[in-house]
Structure formats: structure tokens, C-alpha cells
Amino acid sequence: EAKRRAHGSYQLFEPQMAEEVNRLLQLESDIRTSYQEHHFTFYLQPLIDLHARSLVGAEALIRWEHPLRGLVQPGEFIGFLENSDMINPVGLQLLDDVCQFIRMHKEQGRFPPELRIAVNISERQLYDADFVGKCQSVLRKYKLPGSCLEFEITEGAALHNLDEVVDKMRKLQNEGITFALDDFGTGYSSLSYLKRLPVNKVKIDKSFIDDITIDPQDAAMVASIIAIARNMNLLIVAEGVETDAQAQWLSQYEGILIQGYLFDKPLTAQTFAQNYLPEPAVF
Ligand code: C2E
Ligand code: MG
Ligand code: MG
Ligand code: MG
């Protein structure tokens, strides 16, 4: 026991560990400052109807415009952020920014009423006691209906208190916000959550899409997910479509929506508006 403890305390002074602790402390204070100075922003990736080849929506994806490091991708910080309390203010700031973007383009007559911008909502945000109230306030602030928004959640978000999450989802649906189940198939009990969460859409994770044209097991899995989602009257998105062959394979099914580099990558909000929103109305 003494030996184990001694070993344990000795480990605290391993230089590698100290480095890691330092890195995380630095990241935390960096995030705090960047929140205050509004260095977090979002890109928009178009969501396309595969058959019609038309825009049906876009997903807002967080980006960190770091004053020293340049543009930082979520892979480098989102895990840490989602496990810290800062996800709540940062997530709300992002939602506010998205709504401001929609308001501005609505005023210019450039935001089609049927378009929705999807925003990723993480577990801690859903467990914030006043999450619904905060979302309602942002909608009121910009005088927007909830029907211009979709929230993307993962099954992990409902892991701890399903009833509370479902209750909040219903309240937000009453505002017109729809829900998508993100990264579908990657969790432990996707089917059980698909049944219990009131979602309108499933997003089939990229890891299933990658090899649909070469791996019969992946193809069978995606075919089954599509069949289930259809029987449940859900919209279906294939995430991470990169090749013509994948699009070709998916096009054997009606009504599939795709999001992926094949069609377009995430764009700055300004570029998205230039390339995808109608011209400003001239009065
Ligand atoms: P996600 O919600 O599943 O978003 C899709 C990710 O796939 C995005 O990565 C997107 O850029 C990437 N992607 C789309 N098409 C392709 C493709 O054809 N090939 C490849 N290789 N990748 C593709 P991104 O922007 O790096 O975001 C990663 C994850 O970070 C997101 O996965 C989401 O879980 C999280 N995230 C992003 N923005 C937010 C946010 O505002 N809040 C929260 N809580 N999480 C966010
Ligand atoms: Mg997403
Ligand atoms: Mg996903
Ligand atoms: Mg995700």
C-alpha cells in the first residue's frame, strides 16, 4: 500500500503529466478569454437533397478564431469544452450569433422561410435548468420563429435524465424548433434512444458512410438504418459524403439528404450567404 501510494504521488511529478495539466489549464483560461473577446464563431455547411440537388438547410459548426493559433477546428477543443461549464455560455453565444445571422438575412429578404439552420447542442446545455428559457429569449431578441432552427443532439445527451430532456425538447418543439439525432449508430443504444427521443431526423454517422460502396456489412447497416428511419417517418441525412460513388449508392433511396465535402465543405457564414442565399431584394 505504502509502495503504491509512494508510486502514485511520485507520478504527480512526472514531467509529462505536469505538461498535460499545464496545457489543460492554459486551454481553460484561453477559452474563457476567447469567450469574453468573442473569438468563437461558426461556419455553415450546406445540407442538400440528393435527388433535387437543392439546398434544404445548413449546419452551424463552431470555429475558434484564435488570436495566435489562427482558425482552430472543434476536434482540438470541443471535447474539453463540452466537459467544462464554459460550454453553456459559449453555446449560447453561438446560438445568438446564428440567430443574428438569420435576422440580418431575413431583413434583406434573403432567408427563405423553409430554411433551417442546425445548431449542435451538447449534454450540459440540455441539463441547464433554464435552457428552454434561454433559447426562447434569443428567439424573442431577434424576433424569430423557432422554425428557422434545428437542434442536433446525440444520444449521450439523454443518458442521465431522459424525462427531463424529453420535456425540454417538447417545449422547444412548441416554439417550432425541430430535432435531429446526430452521429446515429455510434452510441451504445441508438435504437432505444431513437424510440424514446422526439426527433424528426437522423444523421447517419460518417463512419458508416465511408465504406458503403466497398464493405457489404456497412452497406447492409446503412440500408437497415434507412429502413428503420423511414418506417418511423424520419428524415435521413448521410453525413460525410465525399465521393460520387457514395452519392450514387445513396441515390437508390428516395428522399436522402446529404452533407459532405462532395457537395461542399463548411463555409464562413459570409461565403455561405453569397453562394447559397438568394440575392438581396432590391426595393
Ligand atoms: P458533427 O455535428 O457530426 O458535425 C459534422 C462534422 O463532420 C463537422 O466537423 C464537419 O465539418 C465534418 N464533415 C462534414 N462533411 C465531411 C466530409 O465529407 N468529410 C469529412 N472528413 N468531414 C466532414 P467539425 O466542424 O470539425 O465538427 C466536429 C464536431 O464538433 C461536430 O460533429 C460536433 O459534434 C462538434 N461541434 C461542432 N460545432 C459545435 C457546436 O457549436 N457545439 C457543440 N456542442 N459541438 C459542436
Ligand atoms: Mg452535428
Ligand atoms: Mg455527426
Ligand atoms: Mg457530434
Short mmCIF file of C-alpha atoms and ligand atoms in Angstrom, two decimals:
data_model
loop_
_atom_site.label_atom_id
_atom_site.label_comp_id
_atom_site.label_asym_id
_atom_site.label_seq_id
_atom_site.Cartn_x
_atom_site.Cartn_y
_atom_site.Cartn_z
CA GLU A 1 0.00 0.00 0.00
CA ALA A 2 2.78 2.41 1.00
CA LYS A 3 4.63 1.47 -2.13
CA ARG A 4 1.56 2.06 -4.28
CA ARG A 5 0.92 5.44 -2.67
CA ALA A 6 4.50 6.44 -2.99
CA HIS A 7 4.39 5.46 -6.60
CA GLY A 8 1.13 7.40 -7.03
CA SER A 9 2.48 10.59 -5.52
CA TYR A 10 5.71 10.24 -7.42
CA GLN A 11 3.65 10.23 -10.61
CA LEU A 12 2.38 13.72 -9.87
CA PHE A 13 5.86 14.95 -10.68
CA GLU A 14 6.21 13.17 -13.96
CA PRO A 15 7.11 15.99 -16.32
CA GLN A 16 4.67 14.67 -18.95
CA MET A 17 1.78 14.92 -16.52
CA ALA A 18 2.74 18.41 -15.45
CA GLU A 19 2.86 19.39 -19.09
CA GLU A 20 -0.60 17.97 -19.69
CA VAL A 21 -2.04 19.71 -16.63
CA ASN A 22 -0.48 22.95 -17.80
CA ARG A 23 -1.87 22.51 -21.25
CA LEU A 24 -5.39 21.98 -19.92
CA LEU A 25 -5.17 24.97 -17.54
CA GLN A 26 -3.93 27.10 -20.41
CA LEU A 27 -6.76 25.83 -22.64
CA GLU A 28 -9.34 26.65 -19.99
CA SER A 29 -8.17 30.21 -19.48
CA ASP A 30 -7.77 30.62 -23.25
CA ILE A 31 -11.40 29.56 -23.75
CA ARG A 32 -12.59 31.95 -21.05
CA THR A 33 -10.76 34.90 -22.64
CA SER A 34 -11.87 33.94 -26.13
CA TYR A 35 -15.47 33.79 -24.97
CA GLN A 36 -15.21 37.27 -23.47
CA GLU A 37 -13.50 38.63 -26.57
CA HIS A 38 -15.90 36.77 -28.87
CA HIS A 39 -13.31 34.74 -30.77
CA PHE A 40 -15.69 31.82 -31.26
CA THR A 41 -17.63 31.88 -34.48
CA PHE A 42 -19.44 29.43 -36.75
CA TYR A 43 -19.09 28.08 -40.26
CA LEU A 44 -22.05 26.80 -42.26
CA GLN A 45 -22.10 23.54 -44.20
CA PRO A 46 -24.97 23.10 -46.68
CA LEU A 47 -27.40 20.23 -46.35
CA ILE A 48 -28.54 19.03 -49.76
CA ASP A 49 -31.45 17.00 -51.09
CA LEU A 50 -29.60 14.34 -53.08
CA HIS A 51 -32.24 13.91 -55.81
CA ALA A 52 -33.23 17.54 -56.27
CA ARG A 53 -29.63 18.72 -55.71
CA SER A 54 -31.15 21.64 -53.82
CA LEU A 55 -30.32 23.30 -50.52
CA VAL A 56 -32.57 22.26 -47.64
CA GLY A 57 -30.60 23.62 -44.71
CA ALA A 58 -27.19 24.15 -43.19
CA GLU A 59 -25.33 23.09 -40.07
CA ALA A 60 -23.58 25.68 -37.93
CA LEU A 61 -20.17 24.35 -36.88
CA ILE A 62 -18.16 26.11 -34.20
CA ARG A 63 -14.75 27.52 -35.06
CA TRP A 64 -12.21 29.23 -32.84
CA GLU A 65 -10.55 32.27 -34.34
CA HIS A 66 -7.57 32.15 -32.05
CA PRO A 67 -5.52 35.36 -31.98
CA LEU A 68 -2.25 33.38 -32.04
CA ARG A 69 -3.10 29.95 -33.39
CA GLY A 70 -5.38 31.05 -36.23
CA LEU A 71 -8.50 29.06 -37.08
CA VAL A 72 -8.85 26.14 -34.66
CA GLN A 73 -11.10 23.19 -35.55
CA PRO A 74 -13.53 21.77 -32.95
CA GLY A 75 -11.60 18.48 -32.81
CA GLU A 76 -8.94 20.35 -30.81
CA PHE A 77 -11.19 21.78 -28.13
CA ILE A 78 -14.82 20.63 -28.29
CA GLY A 79 -14.31 17.59 -26.05
CA PHE A 80 -12.71 19.74 -23.37
CA LEU A 81 -15.29 22.50 -23.81
CA GLU A 82 -18.24 20.09 -23.59
CA ASN A 83 -16.84 18.73 -20.33
CA SER A 84 -16.47 22.19 -18.81
CA ASP A 85 -19.09 24.67 -17.69
CA MET A 86 -17.95 27.07 -20.40
CA ILE A 87 -19.98 25.11 -22.97
CA ASN A 88 -23.09 26.84 -21.66
CA PRO A 89 -22.07 30.47 -22.27
CA VAL A 90 -20.12 29.59 -25.43
CA GLY A 91 -23.03 27.53 -26.81
CA LEU A 92 -25.48 30.32 -26.05
CA GLN A 93 -23.23 32.92 -27.68
CA LEU A 94 -23.08 30.74 -30.79
CA LEU A 95 -26.87 30.35 -30.85
CA ASP A 96 -27.17 34.13 -30.51
CA ASP A 97 -24.74 34.64 -33.41
CA VAL A 98 -26.65 32.18 -35.61
CA CYS A 99 -29.94 33.95 -34.85
CA GLN A 100 -28.35 37.32 -35.58
CA PHE A 101 -27.20 35.95 -38.95
CA ILE A 102 -30.73 34.71 -39.73
CA ARG A 103 -32.31 38.03 -38.64
CA MET A 104 -29.96 40.04 -40.82
CA HIS A 105 -30.66 37.95 -43.91
CA LYS A 106 -34.39 37.90 -43.23
CA GLU A 107 -34.37 41.68 -43.21
CA GLN A 108 -32.63 41.66 -46.58
CA GLY A 109 -35.25 39.26 -47.90
CA ARG A 110 -32.57 36.60 -48.32
CA PHE A 111 -33.64 33.95 -45.81
CA PRO A 112 -36.20 31.53 -47.26
CA PRO A 113 -38.90 30.75 -44.66
CA GLU A 114 -38.46 26.99 -45.14
CA LEU A 115 -34.72 27.07 -44.41
CA ARG A 116 -33.43 25.82 -41.06
CA ILE A 117 -30.02 26.30 -39.54
CA ALA A 118 -28.96 23.35 -37.39
CA VAL A 119 -27.08 24.02 -34.16
CA ASN A 120 -25.27 21.34 -32.14
CA ILE A 121 -26.45 21.23 -28.54
CA SER A 122 -24.39 19.30 -26.01
CA GLU A 123 -25.42 17.41 -22.90
CA ARG A 124 -24.55 20.10 -20.38
CA GLN A 125 -26.60 22.67 -22.24
CA LEU A 126 -29.66 20.43 -22.09
CA TYR A 127 -29.20 19.98 -18.35
CA ASP A 128 -29.03 23.73 -17.72
CA ALA A 129 -32.25 24.31 -15.74
CA ASP A 130 -33.07 27.38 -17.82
CA PHE A 131 -32.02 26.09 -21.26
CA VAL A 132 -35.52 26.43 -22.71
CA GLY A 133 -35.90 29.96 -21.33
CA LYS A 134 -32.53 30.98 -22.75
CA CYS A 135 -33.46 29.68 -26.21
CA GLN A 136 -36.81 31.48 -26.05
CA SER A 137 -35.06 34.73 -25.08
CA VAL A 138 -32.72 34.53 -28.08
CA LEU A 139 -35.68 33.90 -30.42
CA ARG A 140 -37.55 36.89 -28.92
CA LYS A 141 -34.45 39.09 -29.09
CA TYR A 142 -34.22 38.59 -32.85
CA LYS A 143 -37.98 38.25 -33.39
CA LEU A 144 -37.57 34.83 -34.98
CA PRO A 145 -39.83 31.78 -35.06
CA GLY A 146 -38.29 28.54 -33.84
CA SER A 147 -38.95 27.15 -37.32
CA CYS A 148 -35.69 28.66 -38.57
CA LEU A 149 -33.72 26.40 -36.21
CA GLU A 150 -32.96 22.73 -35.73
CA PHE A 151 -31.08 21.35 -32.72
CA GLU A 152 -28.71 18.42 -33.17
CA ILE A 153 -28.29 16.20 -30.14
CA THR A 154 -26.57 12.89 -29.56
CA GLU A 155 -27.95 10.02 -27.53
CA GLY A 156 -25.42 10.83 -24.80
CA ALA A 157 -27.41 13.98 -24.15
CA ALA A 158 -30.31 11.94 -22.77
CA LEU A 159 -28.23 9.42 -20.87
CA HIS A 160 -28.79 10.72 -17.36
CA ASN A 161 -32.30 12.04 -17.25
CA LEU A 162 -34.35 11.10 -20.24
CA ASP A 163 -37.63 12.52 -18.94
CA GLU A 164 -36.12 15.94 -18.29
CA VAL A 165 -34.57 16.05 -21.77
CA VAL A 166 -37.78 14.90 -23.49
CA ASP A 167 -39.76 17.53 -21.57
CA LYS A 168 -37.39 20.28 -22.72
CA MET A 169 -37.46 19.01 -26.29
CA ARG A 170 -41.27 19.20 -26.32
CA LYS A 171 -41.21 22.78 -25.06
CA LEU A 172 -38.73 23.76 -27.76
CA GLN A 173 -40.79 21.92 -30.39
CA ASN A 174 -43.73 24.06 -29.32
CA GLU A 175 -41.59 27.03 -30.39
CA GLY A 176 -41.13 25.38 -33.81
CA ILE A 177 -37.61 24.04 -33.32
CA THR A 178 -37.02 20.55 -34.76
CA PHE A 179 -34.52 17.95 -33.54
CA ALA A 180 -32.00 15.71 -35.25
CA LEU A 181 -30.26 12.72 -33.68
CA ASP A 182 -26.61 13.25 -34.60
CA ASP A 183 -23.84 10.67 -35.12
CA PHE A 184 -26.51 8.00 -35.33
CA GLY A 185 -25.27 4.47 -34.78
CA THR A 186 -22.09 5.33 -32.89
CA GLY A 187 -23.55 5.13 -29.37
CA TYR A 188 -24.40 2.17 -27.21
CA SER A 189 -28.16 2.14 -27.59
CA SER A 190 -29.03 4.22 -30.61
CA LEU A 191 -32.23 2.32 -31.37
CA SER A 192 -33.57 2.70 -27.87
CA TYR A 193 -32.96 6.46 -27.98
CA LEU A 194 -34.42 6.73 -31.44
CA LYS A 195 -37.59 5.30 -29.99
CA ARG A 196 -37.66 7.50 -26.90
CA LEU A 197 -36.46 10.87 -28.14
CA PRO A 198 -38.90 13.02 -30.14
CA VAL A 199 -36.61 13.65 -33.12
CA ASN A 200 -37.59 14.48 -36.69
CA LYS A 201 -34.37 13.42 -38.35
CA VAL A 202 -31.45 11.03 -38.01
CA LYS A 203 -27.96 11.81 -39.19
CA ILE A 204 -26.14 8.61 -40.11
CA ASP A 205 -22.59 8.93 -38.87
CA LYS A 206 -19.79 9.35 -41.37
CA SER A 207 -18.09 6.19 -40.11
CA PHE A 208 -20.94 4.13 -41.62
CA ILE A 209 -20.95 6.09 -44.88
CA ASP A 210 -17.18 5.88 -45.52
CA ASP A 211 -17.17 2.32 -46.90
CA ILE A 212 -20.75 1.82 -48.13
CA THR A 213 -19.54 1.17 -51.65
CA ILE A 214 -16.85 -1.34 -50.71
CA ASP A 215 -17.93 -3.03 -47.48
CA PRO A 216 -21.14 -5.11 -47.72
CA GLN A 217 -21.57 -5.02 -43.94
CA ASP A 218 -21.54 -1.24 -43.86
CA ALA A 219 -23.91 -1.16 -46.82
CA ALA A 220 -26.27 -3.55 -45.03
CA MET A 221 -26.10 -1.44 -41.87
CA VAL A 222 -26.91 1.81 -43.69
CA ALA A 223 -29.71 0.12 -45.64
CA SER A 224 -31.20 -1.06 -42.34
CA ILE A 225 -30.90 2.35 -40.68
CA ILE A 226 -32.63 3.91 -43.69
CA ALA A 227 -35.44 1.33 -43.49
CA ILE A 228 -35.98 1.93 -39.78
CA ALA A 229 -35.88 5.72 -40.11
CA ARG A 230 -38.37 5.59 -42.97
CA ASN A 231 -40.76 3.38 -41.07
CA MET A 232 -40.61 5.94 -38.29
CA ASN A 233 -41.26 8.78 -40.74
CA LEU A 234 -37.95 10.43 -40.02
CA LEU A 235 -35.82 12.47 -42.37
CA ILE A 236 -32.47 10.86 -43.13
CA VAL A 237 -29.12 12.60 -43.53
CA ALA A 238 -25.96 10.84 -44.69
CA GLU A 239 -23.02 12.60 -43.07
CA GLY A 240 -19.56 12.92 -44.58
CA VAL A 241 -20.38 12.03 -48.18
CA GLU A 242 -17.12 12.54 -50.05
CA THR A 243 -17.34 10.61 -53.32
CA ASP A 244 -19.61 10.29 -56.34
CA ALA A 245 -19.76 6.55 -55.73
CA GLN A 246 -21.21 7.11 -52.24
CA ALA A 247 -23.78 9.57 -53.60
CA GLN A 248 -24.63 7.10 -56.35
CA TRP A 249 -25.15 4.31 -53.83
CA LEU A 250 -27.33 6.52 -51.62
CA SER A 251 -29.41 7.70 -54.56
CA GLN A 252 -31.04 4.25 -54.83
CA TYR A 253 -33.18 5.54 -51.93
CA GLU A 254 -35.72 8.34 -52.22
CA GLY A 255 -35.51 11.46 -50.12
CA ILE A 256 -31.99 11.12 -48.75
CA LEU A 257 -30.30 14.31 -47.59
CA ILE A 258 -26.55 14.57 -47.77
CA GLN A 259 -23.93 16.64 -46.04
CA GLY A 260 -20.34 16.26 -47.06
CA TYR A 261 -17.29 17.53 -48.87
CA LEU A 262 -18.59 16.09 -52.17
CA PHE A 263 -21.15 18.83 -52.27
CA ASP A 264 -19.45 21.48 -50.14
CA LYS A 265 -17.31 21.93 -47.07
CA PRO A 266 -18.20 24.16 -44.11
CA LEU A 267 -18.01 27.78 -45.30
CA THR A 268 -17.75 31.09 -43.49
CA ALA A 269 -21.22 32.48 -42.87
CA GLN A 270 -20.49 35.22 -45.40
CA THR A 271 -19.43 32.80 -48.14
CA PHE A 272 -22.42 30.57 -47.41
CA ALA A 273 -24.74 33.57 -47.81
CA GLN A 274 -23.02 34.62 -51.05
CA ASN A 275 -23.15 31.15 -52.58
CA TYR A 276 -26.45 29.79 -51.29
CA LEU A 277 -28.85 32.53 -50.24
CA PRO A 278 -30.89 34.44 -52.83
CA GLU A 279 -29.73 37.87 -53.95
CA PRO A 280 -30.70 40.77 -51.67
CA ALA A 281 -34.17 42.03 -52.56
CA VAL A 282 -34.00 45.42 -54.28
CA PHE A 283 -36.69 47.89 -53.30
P1 C2E B 1 -20.92 16.79 -36.18
O1 C2E B 1 -22.00 17.57 -35.51
O2 C2E B 1 -21.20 15.38 -36.50
O3 C2E B 1 -20.54 17.63 -37.48
C1 C2E B 1 -20.10 17.06 -38.69
C2 C2E B 1 -18.60 17.12 -38.81
O4 C2E B 1 -18.20 16.43 -39.98
C3 C2E B 1 -18.06 18.53 -38.97
O5 C2E B 1 -16.77 18.56 -38.38
C4 C2E B 1 -17.92 18.65 -40.49
O6 C2E B 1 -17.01 19.63 -40.88
C5 C2E B 1 -17.43 17.27 -40.80
N1 C2E B 1 -17.66 16.89 -42.18
C6 C2E B 1 -18.74 17.18 -42.95
N2 C2E B 1 -18.64 16.61 -44.17
C7 C2E B 1 -17.46 15.93 -44.16
C8 C2E B 1 -16.79 15.12 -45.13
O7 C2E B 1 -17.26 14.91 -46.25
N3 C2E B 1 -15.60 14.58 -44.76
C9 C2E B 1 -15.07 14.78 -43.53
N4 C2E B 1 -13.89 14.22 -43.25
N5 C2E B 1 -15.68 15.53 -42.59
C10 C2E B 1 -16.86 16.09 -42.91
P2 C2E B 1 -16.31 19.74 -37.43
O8 C2E B 1 -16.82 21.05 -37.93
O9 C2E B 1 -14.84 19.58 -37.22
O10 C2E B 1 -17.08 19.42 -36.08
C11 C2E B 1 -16.77 18.26 -35.36
C12 C2E B 1 -17.76 18.03 -34.25
O11 C2E B 1 -17.67 19.05 -33.27
C13 C2E B 1 -19.22 18.04 -34.70
O12 C2E B 1 -19.59 16.82 -35.29
C14 C2E B 1 -19.92 18.29 -33.39
O13 C2E B 1 -20.03 17.10 -32.65
C15 C2E B 1 -18.94 19.20 -32.69
N6 C2E B 1 -19.39 20.60 -32.83
C16 C2E B 1 -19.25 21.43 -33.88
N7 C2E B 1 -19.82 22.63 -33.63
C17 C2E B 1 -20.36 22.54 -32.41
C18 C2E B 1 -21.11 23.44 -31.56
O14 C2E B 1 -21.42 24.58 -31.93
N8 C2E B 1 -21.48 22.98 -30.33
C19 C2E B 1 -21.17 21.71 -29.91
N9 C2E B 1 -21.58 21.34 -28.69
N10 C2E B 1 -20.48 20.85 -30.66
C20 C2E B 1 -20.09 21.25 -31.89
MG MG B 2 -23.90 17.90 -35.85
MG MG B 3 -22.43 13.94 -36.75
MG MG B 4 -21.23 15.22 -32.99
#
